[in-house]
Tab-separated table of C-alpha atoms in Angstrom:
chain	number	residue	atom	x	y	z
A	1	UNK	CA	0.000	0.000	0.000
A	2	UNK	CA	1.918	3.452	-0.937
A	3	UNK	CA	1.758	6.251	1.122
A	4	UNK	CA	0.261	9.359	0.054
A	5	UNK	CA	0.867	13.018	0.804
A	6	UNK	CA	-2.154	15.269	2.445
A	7	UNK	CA	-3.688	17.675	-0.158
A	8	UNK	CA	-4.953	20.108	2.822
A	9	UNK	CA	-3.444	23.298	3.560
A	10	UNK	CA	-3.637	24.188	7.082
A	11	UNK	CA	-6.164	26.775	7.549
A	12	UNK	CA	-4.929	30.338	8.647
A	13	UNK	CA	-6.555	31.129	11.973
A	14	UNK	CA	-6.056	34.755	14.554
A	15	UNK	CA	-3.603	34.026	16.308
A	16	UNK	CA	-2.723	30.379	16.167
A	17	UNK	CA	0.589	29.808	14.553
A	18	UNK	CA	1.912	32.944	14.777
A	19	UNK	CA	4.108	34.879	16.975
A	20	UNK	CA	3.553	38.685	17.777
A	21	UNK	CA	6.749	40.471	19.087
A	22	UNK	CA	5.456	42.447	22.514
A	23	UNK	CA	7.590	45.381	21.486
A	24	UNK	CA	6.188	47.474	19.246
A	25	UNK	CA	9.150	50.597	19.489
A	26	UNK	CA	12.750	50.952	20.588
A	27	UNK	CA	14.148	54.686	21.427
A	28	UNK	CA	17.749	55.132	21.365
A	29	UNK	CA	18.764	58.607	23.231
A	30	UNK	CA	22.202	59.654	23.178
A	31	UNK	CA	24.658	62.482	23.462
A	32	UNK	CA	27.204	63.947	20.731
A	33	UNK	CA	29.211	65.278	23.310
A	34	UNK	CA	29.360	63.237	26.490
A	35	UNK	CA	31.936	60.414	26.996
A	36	UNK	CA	28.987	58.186	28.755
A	37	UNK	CA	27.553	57.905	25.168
A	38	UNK	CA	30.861	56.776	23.701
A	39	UNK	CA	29.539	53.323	23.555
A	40	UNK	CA	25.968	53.939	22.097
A	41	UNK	CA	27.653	56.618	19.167
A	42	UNK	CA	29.869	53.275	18.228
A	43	UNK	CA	26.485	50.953	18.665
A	44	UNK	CA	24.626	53.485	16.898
A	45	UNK	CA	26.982	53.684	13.663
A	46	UNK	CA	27.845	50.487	13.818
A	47	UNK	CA	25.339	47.660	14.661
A	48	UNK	CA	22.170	49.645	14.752
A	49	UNK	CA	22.016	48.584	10.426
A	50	UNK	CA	22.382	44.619	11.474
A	51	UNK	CA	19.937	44.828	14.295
A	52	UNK	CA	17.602	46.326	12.705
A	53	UNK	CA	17.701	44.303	9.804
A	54	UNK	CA	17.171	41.485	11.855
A	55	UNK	CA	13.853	42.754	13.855
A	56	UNK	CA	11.637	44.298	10.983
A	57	UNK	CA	8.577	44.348	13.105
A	58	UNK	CA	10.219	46.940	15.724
A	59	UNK	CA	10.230	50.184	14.922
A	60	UNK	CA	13.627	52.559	15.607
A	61	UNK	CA	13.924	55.671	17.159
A	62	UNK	CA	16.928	57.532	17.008
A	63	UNK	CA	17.312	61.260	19.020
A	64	UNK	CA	19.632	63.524	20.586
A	65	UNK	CA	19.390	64.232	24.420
A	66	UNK	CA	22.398	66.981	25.013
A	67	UNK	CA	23.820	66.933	27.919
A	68	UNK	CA	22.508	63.458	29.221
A	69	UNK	CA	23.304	59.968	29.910
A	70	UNK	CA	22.233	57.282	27.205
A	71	UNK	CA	19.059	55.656	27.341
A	72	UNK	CA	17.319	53.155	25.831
A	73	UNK	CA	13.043	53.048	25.534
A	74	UNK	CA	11.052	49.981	24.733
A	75	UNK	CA	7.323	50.371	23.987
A	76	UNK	CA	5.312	47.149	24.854
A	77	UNK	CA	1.698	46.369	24.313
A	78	UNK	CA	-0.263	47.068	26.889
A	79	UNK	CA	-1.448	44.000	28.789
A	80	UNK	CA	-5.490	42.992	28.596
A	81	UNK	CA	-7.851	43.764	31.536
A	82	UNK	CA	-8.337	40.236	31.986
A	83	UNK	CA	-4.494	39.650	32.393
A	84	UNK	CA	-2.901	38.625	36.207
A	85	UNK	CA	-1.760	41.758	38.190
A	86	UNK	CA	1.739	41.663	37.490
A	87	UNK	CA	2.565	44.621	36.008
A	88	UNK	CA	3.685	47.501	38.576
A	89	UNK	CA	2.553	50.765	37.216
A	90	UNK	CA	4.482	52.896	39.743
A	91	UNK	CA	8.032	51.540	38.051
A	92	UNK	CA	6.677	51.472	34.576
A	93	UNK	CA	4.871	54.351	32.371
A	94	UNK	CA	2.053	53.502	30.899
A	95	UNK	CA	-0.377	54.700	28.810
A	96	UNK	CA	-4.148	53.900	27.401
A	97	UNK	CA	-2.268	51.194	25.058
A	98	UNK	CA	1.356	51.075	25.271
A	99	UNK	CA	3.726	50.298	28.511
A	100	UNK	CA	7.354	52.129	28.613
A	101	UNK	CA	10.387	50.352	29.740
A	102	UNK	CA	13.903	52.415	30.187
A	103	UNK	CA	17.325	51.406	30.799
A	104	UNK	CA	20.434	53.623	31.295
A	105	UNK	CA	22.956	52.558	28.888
A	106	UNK	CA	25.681	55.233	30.123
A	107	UNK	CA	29.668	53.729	29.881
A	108	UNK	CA	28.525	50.489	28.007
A	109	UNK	CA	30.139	49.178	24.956
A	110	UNK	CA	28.421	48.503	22.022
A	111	UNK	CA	28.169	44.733	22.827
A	112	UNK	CA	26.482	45.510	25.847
A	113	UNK	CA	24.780	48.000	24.668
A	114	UNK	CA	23.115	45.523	21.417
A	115	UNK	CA	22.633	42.625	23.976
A	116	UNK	CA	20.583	45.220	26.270
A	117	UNK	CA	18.626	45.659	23.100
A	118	UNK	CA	17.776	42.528	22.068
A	119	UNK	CA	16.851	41.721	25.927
A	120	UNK	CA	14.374	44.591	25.883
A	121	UNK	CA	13.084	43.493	22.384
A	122	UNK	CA	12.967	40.001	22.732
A	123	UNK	CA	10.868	41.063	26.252
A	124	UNK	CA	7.414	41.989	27.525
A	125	UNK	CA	5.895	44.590	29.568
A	126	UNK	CA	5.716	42.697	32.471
A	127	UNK	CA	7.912	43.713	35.847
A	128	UNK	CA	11.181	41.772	36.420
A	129	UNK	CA	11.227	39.449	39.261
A	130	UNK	CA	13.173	37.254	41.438
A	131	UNK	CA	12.930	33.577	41.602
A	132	UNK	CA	13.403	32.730	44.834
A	133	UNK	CA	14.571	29.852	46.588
A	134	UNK	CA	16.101	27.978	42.838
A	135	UNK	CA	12.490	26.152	42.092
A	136	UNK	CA	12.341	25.520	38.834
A	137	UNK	CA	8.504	25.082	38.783
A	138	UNK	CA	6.074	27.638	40.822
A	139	UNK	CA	3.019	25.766	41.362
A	140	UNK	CA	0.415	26.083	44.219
A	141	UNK	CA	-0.222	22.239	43.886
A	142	UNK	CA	3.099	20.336	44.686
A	143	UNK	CA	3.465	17.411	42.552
A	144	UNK	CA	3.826	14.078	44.536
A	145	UNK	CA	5.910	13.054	42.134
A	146	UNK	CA	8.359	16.121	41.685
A	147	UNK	CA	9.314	17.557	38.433
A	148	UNK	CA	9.339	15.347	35.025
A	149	UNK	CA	12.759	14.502	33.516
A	150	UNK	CA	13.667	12.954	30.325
A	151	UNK	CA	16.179	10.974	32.268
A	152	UNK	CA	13.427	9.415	34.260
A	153	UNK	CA	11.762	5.630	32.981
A	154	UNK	CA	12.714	3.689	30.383
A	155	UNK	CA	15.555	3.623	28.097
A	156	UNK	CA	17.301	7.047	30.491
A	157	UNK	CA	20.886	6.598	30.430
A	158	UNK	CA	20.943	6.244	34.690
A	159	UNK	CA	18.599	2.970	33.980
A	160	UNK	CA	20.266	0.337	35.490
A	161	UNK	CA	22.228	2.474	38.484
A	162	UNK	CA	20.253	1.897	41.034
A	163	UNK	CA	21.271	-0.476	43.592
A	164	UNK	CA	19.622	-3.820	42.758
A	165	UNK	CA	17.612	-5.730	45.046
């Protein structure tokens, strides 16, 4: 019996399949004149083409702040009404539809500088925390069994160890 390919397409649906980027706008400030903005003049002539190239869907914003430290500004989405409490609006600006993240980018090299970037590209809108205590899993159910491994049942490399008996 041969095998034949499907003739079906898979059907386009919102949403499904496809991955929205929560950052809708970077804002690159920096300073002709300071040396704290030595770092983002090099990332700005110098990577800013690349990155860009490789994140379409983010918009760029480039402007001068004399006399000031570098910054960089990510616009998010704004989270839904019907989304958990975690954002904390008294770090974060907000707006009707759009959350604003900053971070101080004075004395960095451009390395730094792209990989704070992508970190606040490749992010969300929601408030930085601390996992506490090294658990892997947050549940408010602890499983009796403890967190799956592939190295656990049959075929796992330690199969066989175990003292025999």
């Amino acid at each position: 019996m041969p095998v034949k390919a499907l003739t079906a397409t898979s059907v386009a649906r919102n949403g499904v399949g496809a991955f929205i980027l929560q950052c809708k706008r970077l804002d690159f400030h920096y300073c002709d004149w300071a040396g704290s903005s030595k770092g983002m003049n090099q990332f700005l002539t110098h990577t800013l083409p690349a990155f860009t190239a490789h994140s379409p869907s983010t918009e760029i914003h480039i402007s001068p702040r004399p006399r000031a430290h570098p910054v960089i500004r990510a616009h998010y989405i704004a989270p839904t009404p019907s989304s958990p409490s975690t954002f904390a609006p008294q770090s974060l600006s907000s707006t009707a539809n759009t959350v604003v993240k900053a971070v101080c980018v004075r004395n960095l090299s451009k390395e730094q500088i792209l990989r704070k970037a992508e970190l606040l590209r490749d992010g969300n809108a929601a408030k930085n925390r601390r996992v506490k205590g090294g658990r892997m899993v947050r549940s408010e159910n602890e499983a009796v069994r403890g967190v799956w491994s592939p190295l656990h049942g049959a075929g796992s490399p330690l199969e066989g160890m175990g003292p025999k008996g």
